[in-house]
mmCIF file of C-alpha atoms in Angstrom:
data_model
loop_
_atom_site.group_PDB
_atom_site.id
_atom_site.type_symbol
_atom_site.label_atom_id
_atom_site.label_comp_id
_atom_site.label_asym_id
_atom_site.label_seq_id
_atom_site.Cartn_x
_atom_site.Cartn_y
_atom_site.Cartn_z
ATOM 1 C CA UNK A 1472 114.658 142.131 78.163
ATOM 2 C CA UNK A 1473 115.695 139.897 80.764
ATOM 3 C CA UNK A 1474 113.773 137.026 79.125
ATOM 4 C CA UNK A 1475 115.394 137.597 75.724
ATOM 5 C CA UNK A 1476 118.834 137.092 77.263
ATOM 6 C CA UNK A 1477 117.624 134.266 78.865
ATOM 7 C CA UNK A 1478 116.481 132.379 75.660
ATOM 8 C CA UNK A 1479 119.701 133.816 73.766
ATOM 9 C CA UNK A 1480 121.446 131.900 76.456
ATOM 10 C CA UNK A 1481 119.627 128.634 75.638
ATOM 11 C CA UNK A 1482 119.683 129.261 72.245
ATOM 12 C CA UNK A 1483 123.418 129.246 72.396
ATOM 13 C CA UNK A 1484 123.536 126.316 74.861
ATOM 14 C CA UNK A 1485 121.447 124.355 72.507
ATOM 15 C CA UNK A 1486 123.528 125.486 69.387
ATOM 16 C CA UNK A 1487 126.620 124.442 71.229
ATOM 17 C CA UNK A 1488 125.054 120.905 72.293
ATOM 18 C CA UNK A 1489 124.429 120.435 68.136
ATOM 19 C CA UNK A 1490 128.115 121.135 67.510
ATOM 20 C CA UNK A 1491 128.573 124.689 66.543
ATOM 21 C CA UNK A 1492 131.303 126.523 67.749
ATOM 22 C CA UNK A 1493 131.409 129.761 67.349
ATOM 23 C CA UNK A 1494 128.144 128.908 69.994
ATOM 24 C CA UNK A 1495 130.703 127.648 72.575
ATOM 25 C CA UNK A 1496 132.666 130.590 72.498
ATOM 26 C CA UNK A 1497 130.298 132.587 72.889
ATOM 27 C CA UNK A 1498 129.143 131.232 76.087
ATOM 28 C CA UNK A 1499 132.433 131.252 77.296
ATOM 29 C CA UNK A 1500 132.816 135.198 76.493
ATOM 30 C CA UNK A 1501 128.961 135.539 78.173
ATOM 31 C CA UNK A 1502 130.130 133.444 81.075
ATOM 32 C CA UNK A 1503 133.904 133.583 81.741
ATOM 33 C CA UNK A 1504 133.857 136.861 83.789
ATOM 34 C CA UNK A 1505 130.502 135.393 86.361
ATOM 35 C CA UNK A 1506 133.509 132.755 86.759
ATOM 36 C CA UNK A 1507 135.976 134.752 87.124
ATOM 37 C CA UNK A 1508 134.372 136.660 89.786
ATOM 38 C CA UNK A 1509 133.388 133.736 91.807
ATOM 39 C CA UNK A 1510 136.535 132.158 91.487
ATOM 40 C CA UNK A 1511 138.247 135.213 92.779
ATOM 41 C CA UNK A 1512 136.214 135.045 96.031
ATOM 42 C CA UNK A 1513 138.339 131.991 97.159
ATOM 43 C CA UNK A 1514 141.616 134.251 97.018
ATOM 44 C CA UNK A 1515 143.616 131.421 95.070
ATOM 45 C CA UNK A 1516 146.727 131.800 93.376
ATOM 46 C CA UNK A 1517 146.425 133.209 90.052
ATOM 47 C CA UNK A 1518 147.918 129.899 88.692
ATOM 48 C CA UNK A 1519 145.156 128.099 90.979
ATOM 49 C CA UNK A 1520 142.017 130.197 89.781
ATOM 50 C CA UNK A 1521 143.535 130.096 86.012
ATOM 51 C CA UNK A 1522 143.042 126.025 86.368
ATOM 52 C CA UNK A 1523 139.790 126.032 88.301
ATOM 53 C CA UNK A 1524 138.686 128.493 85.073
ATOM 54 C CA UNK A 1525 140.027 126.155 82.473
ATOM 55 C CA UNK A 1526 138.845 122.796 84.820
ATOM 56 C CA UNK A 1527 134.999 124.405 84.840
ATOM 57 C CA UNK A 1528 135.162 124.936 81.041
ATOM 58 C CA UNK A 1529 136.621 121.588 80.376
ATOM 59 C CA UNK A 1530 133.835 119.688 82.323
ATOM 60 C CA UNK A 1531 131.509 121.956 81.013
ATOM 61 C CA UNK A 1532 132.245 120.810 77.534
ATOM 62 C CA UNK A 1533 132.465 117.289 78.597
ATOM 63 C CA UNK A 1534 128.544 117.531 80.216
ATOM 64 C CA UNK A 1535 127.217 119.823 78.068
ATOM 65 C CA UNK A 1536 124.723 117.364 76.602
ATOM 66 C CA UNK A 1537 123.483 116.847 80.078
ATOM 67 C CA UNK A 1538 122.257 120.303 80.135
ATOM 68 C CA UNK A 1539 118.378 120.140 79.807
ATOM 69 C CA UNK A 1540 118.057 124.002 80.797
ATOM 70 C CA UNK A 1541 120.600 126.128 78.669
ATOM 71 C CA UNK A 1542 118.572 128.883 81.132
ATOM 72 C CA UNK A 1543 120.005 127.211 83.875
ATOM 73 C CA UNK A 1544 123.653 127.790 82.248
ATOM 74 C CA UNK A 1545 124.917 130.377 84.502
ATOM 75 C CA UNK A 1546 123.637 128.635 87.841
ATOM 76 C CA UNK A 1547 125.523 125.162 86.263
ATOM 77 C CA UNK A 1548 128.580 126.911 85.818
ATOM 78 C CA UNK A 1549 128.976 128.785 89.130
ATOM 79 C CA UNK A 1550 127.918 124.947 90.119
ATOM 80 C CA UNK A 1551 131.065 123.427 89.209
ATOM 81 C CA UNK A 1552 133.098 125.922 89.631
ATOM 82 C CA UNK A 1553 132.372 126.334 92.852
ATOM 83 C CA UNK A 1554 132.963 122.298 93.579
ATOM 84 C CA UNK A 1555 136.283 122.877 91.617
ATOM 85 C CA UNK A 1556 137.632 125.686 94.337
ATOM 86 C CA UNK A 1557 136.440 123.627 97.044
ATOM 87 C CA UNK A 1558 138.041 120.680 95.772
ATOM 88 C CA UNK A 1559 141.743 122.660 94.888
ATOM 89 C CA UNK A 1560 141.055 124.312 98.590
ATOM 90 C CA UNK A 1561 140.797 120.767 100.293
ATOM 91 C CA UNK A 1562 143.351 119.439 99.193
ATOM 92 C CA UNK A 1563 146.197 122.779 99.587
ATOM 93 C CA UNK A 1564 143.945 123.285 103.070
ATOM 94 C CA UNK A 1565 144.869 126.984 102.422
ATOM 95 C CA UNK A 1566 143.151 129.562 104.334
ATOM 96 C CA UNK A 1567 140.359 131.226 102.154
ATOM 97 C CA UNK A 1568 139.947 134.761 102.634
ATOM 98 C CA UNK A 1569 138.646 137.015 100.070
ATOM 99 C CA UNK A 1570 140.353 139.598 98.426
ATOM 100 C CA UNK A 1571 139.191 142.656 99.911
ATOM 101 C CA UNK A 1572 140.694 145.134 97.796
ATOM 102 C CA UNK A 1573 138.748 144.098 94.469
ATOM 103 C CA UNK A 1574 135.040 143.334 97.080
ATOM 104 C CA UNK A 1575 134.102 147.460 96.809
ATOM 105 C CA UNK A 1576 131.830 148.533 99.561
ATOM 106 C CA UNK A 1577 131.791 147.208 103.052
ATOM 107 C CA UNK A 1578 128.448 145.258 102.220
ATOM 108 C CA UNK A 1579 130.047 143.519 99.476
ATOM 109 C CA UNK A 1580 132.762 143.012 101.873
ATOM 110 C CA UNK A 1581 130.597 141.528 105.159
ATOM 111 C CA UNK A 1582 128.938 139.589 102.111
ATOM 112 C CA UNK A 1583 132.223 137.772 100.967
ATOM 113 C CA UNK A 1584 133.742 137.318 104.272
ATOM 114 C CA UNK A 1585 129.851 135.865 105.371
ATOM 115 C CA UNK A 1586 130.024 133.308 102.605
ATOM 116 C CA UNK A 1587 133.736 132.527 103.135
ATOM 117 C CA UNK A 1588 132.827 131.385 106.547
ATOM 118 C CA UNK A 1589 129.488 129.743 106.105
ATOM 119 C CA UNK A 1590 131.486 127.553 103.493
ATOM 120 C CA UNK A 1591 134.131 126.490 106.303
ATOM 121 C CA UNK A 1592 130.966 125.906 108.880
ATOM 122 C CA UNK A 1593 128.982 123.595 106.412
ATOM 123 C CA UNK A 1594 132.572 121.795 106.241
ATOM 124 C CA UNK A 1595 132.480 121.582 110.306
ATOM 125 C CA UNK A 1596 128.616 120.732 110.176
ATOM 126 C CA UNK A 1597 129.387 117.771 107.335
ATOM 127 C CA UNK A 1598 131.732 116.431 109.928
ATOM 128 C CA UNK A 1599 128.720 116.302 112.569
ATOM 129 C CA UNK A 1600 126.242 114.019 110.107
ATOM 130 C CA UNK A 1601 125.758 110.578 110.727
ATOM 131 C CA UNK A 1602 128.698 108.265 108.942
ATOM 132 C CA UNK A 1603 126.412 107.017 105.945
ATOM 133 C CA UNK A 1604 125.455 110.603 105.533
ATOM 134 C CA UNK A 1605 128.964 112.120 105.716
ATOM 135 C CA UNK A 1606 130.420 109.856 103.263
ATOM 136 C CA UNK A 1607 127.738 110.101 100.667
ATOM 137 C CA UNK A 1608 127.541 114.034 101.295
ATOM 138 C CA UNK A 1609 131.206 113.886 99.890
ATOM 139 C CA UNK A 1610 131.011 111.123 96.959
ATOM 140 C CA UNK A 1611 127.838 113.922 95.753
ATOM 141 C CA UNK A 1612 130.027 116.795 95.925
ATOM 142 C CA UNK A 1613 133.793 115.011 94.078
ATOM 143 C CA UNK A 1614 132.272 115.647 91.098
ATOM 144 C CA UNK A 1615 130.826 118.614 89.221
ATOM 145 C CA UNK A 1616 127.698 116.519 88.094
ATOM 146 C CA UNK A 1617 127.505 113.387 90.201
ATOM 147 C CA UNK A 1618 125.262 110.424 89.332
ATOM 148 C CA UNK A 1619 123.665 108.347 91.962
ATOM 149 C CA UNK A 1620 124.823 104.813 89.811
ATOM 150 C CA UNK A 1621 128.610 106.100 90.023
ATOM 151 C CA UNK A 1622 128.035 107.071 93.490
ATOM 152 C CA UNK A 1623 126.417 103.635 94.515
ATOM 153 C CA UNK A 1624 129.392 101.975 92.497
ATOM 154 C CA UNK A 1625 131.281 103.724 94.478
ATOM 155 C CA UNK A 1626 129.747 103.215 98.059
ATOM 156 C CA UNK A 1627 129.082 99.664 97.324
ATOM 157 C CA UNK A 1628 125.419 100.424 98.131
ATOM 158 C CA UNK A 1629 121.867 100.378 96.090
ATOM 159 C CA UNK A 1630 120.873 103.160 94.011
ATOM 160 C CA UNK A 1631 117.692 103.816 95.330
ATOM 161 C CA UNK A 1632 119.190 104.564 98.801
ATOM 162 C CA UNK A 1633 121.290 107.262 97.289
ATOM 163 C CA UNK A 1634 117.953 109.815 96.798
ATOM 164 C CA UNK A 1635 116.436 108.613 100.622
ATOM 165 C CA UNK A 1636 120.009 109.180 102.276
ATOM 166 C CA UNK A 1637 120.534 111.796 100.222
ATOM 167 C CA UNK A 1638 117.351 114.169 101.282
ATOM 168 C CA UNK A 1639 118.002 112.749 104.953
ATOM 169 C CA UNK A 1640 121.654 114.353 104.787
ATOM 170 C CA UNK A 1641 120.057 117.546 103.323
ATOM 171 C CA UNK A 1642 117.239 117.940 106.214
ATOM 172 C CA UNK A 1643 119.994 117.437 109.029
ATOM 173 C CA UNK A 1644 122.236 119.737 107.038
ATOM 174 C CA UNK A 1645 119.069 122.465 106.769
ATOM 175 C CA UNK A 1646 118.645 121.767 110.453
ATOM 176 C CA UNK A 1647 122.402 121.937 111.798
ATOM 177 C CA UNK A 1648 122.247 125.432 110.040
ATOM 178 C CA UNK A 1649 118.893 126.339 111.440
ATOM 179 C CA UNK A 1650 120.530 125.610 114.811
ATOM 180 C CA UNK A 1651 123.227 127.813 114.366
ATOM 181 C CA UNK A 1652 120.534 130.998 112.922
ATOM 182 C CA UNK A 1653 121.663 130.456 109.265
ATOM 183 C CA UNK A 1654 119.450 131.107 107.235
ATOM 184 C CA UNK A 1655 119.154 132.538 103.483
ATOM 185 C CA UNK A 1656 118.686 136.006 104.937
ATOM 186 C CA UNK A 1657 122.237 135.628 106.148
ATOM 187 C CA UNK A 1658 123.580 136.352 103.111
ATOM 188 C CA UNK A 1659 120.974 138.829 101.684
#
């Protein structure tokens, strides 16, 4: 069953790529409350998390036809949605706690509060890369779906050091968080 979803998800993506609407929407009704959810975990205004919604959709619709995976649909959305809250929290620099209240048990709750803090230590361990890294790090993650010819534009420096500095920044990233005992069991 899991696998029908799955291809009724790129069926729909695909649909939605060729123009048909009533596809769109229902992606968005498939999708909105996943967005919802995560959105909520940044404890944003209601204003704030309405325009991060409407922001995700909006860039989703503007990059849809960069989708290659509809399958991948769900882990694309929380993708730039994600960016989106980072981006609105950066620049209000509000405090991001979750809202406990609407978390249920105390493992959701260690869970959200676990995730809320990795996200402020991987800002802290961007700050300890090397300069090229640290700058490229953040003209990758401006945009929802950054491409390394923008972001070489942008630097001023040759596309095909974007990938190499790119998987450098990654490994020291991996390793900074290694250093610290984060790992993916973490947050399991």
């Amino acid at each position: 069953m899991h696998v029908e979803t799955r291809l009724d998800t790129a069926a729909l993506v695909s649909a939605a790529q060729d123009g048909d609407a009533g596809a769109w929407e229902r992606l968005i009704e498939e999708f909105t409350p996943m967005l919802k959810a995560r959105i909520r975990r940044f404890r944003l205004s209601h204003e704030d998390a309405q325009d991060v919604l409407q922001t995700t959709w909006l860039l989703a619709w503007q990059n849809l036809g960069s989708v290659e995976d509809g399958q991948r649909m769900a882990g694309w959305l929380a993708t730039i949605s994600f960016r989106e809250c980072l981006k609105l929290t950066k620049r209000t620099r509000e405090v991001c706690t979750p809202d406990l209240d609407s978390l249920g048990s105390t493992d959701d709750v260690d869970r959200q509060l676990a995730r809320i803090w990795l996200a402020g230590t991987l800002e802290e361990l961007v700050e300890e890369l090397p300069d090229a890294q640290r700058v490229l790090f953040r003209a990758l993650t401006e945009t929802s779906e950054p491409h390394y010819v923008d972001v070489a534009r942008k630097l001023g420096r040759p596309v095909g050091s974007i990938g190499p500095t790119r998987a450098r920044c990654f490994a020291k990233l991996r390793g900074l968080l290694q250093a610290r005992e984060i790992t993916r069991d973490f947050l399991d």
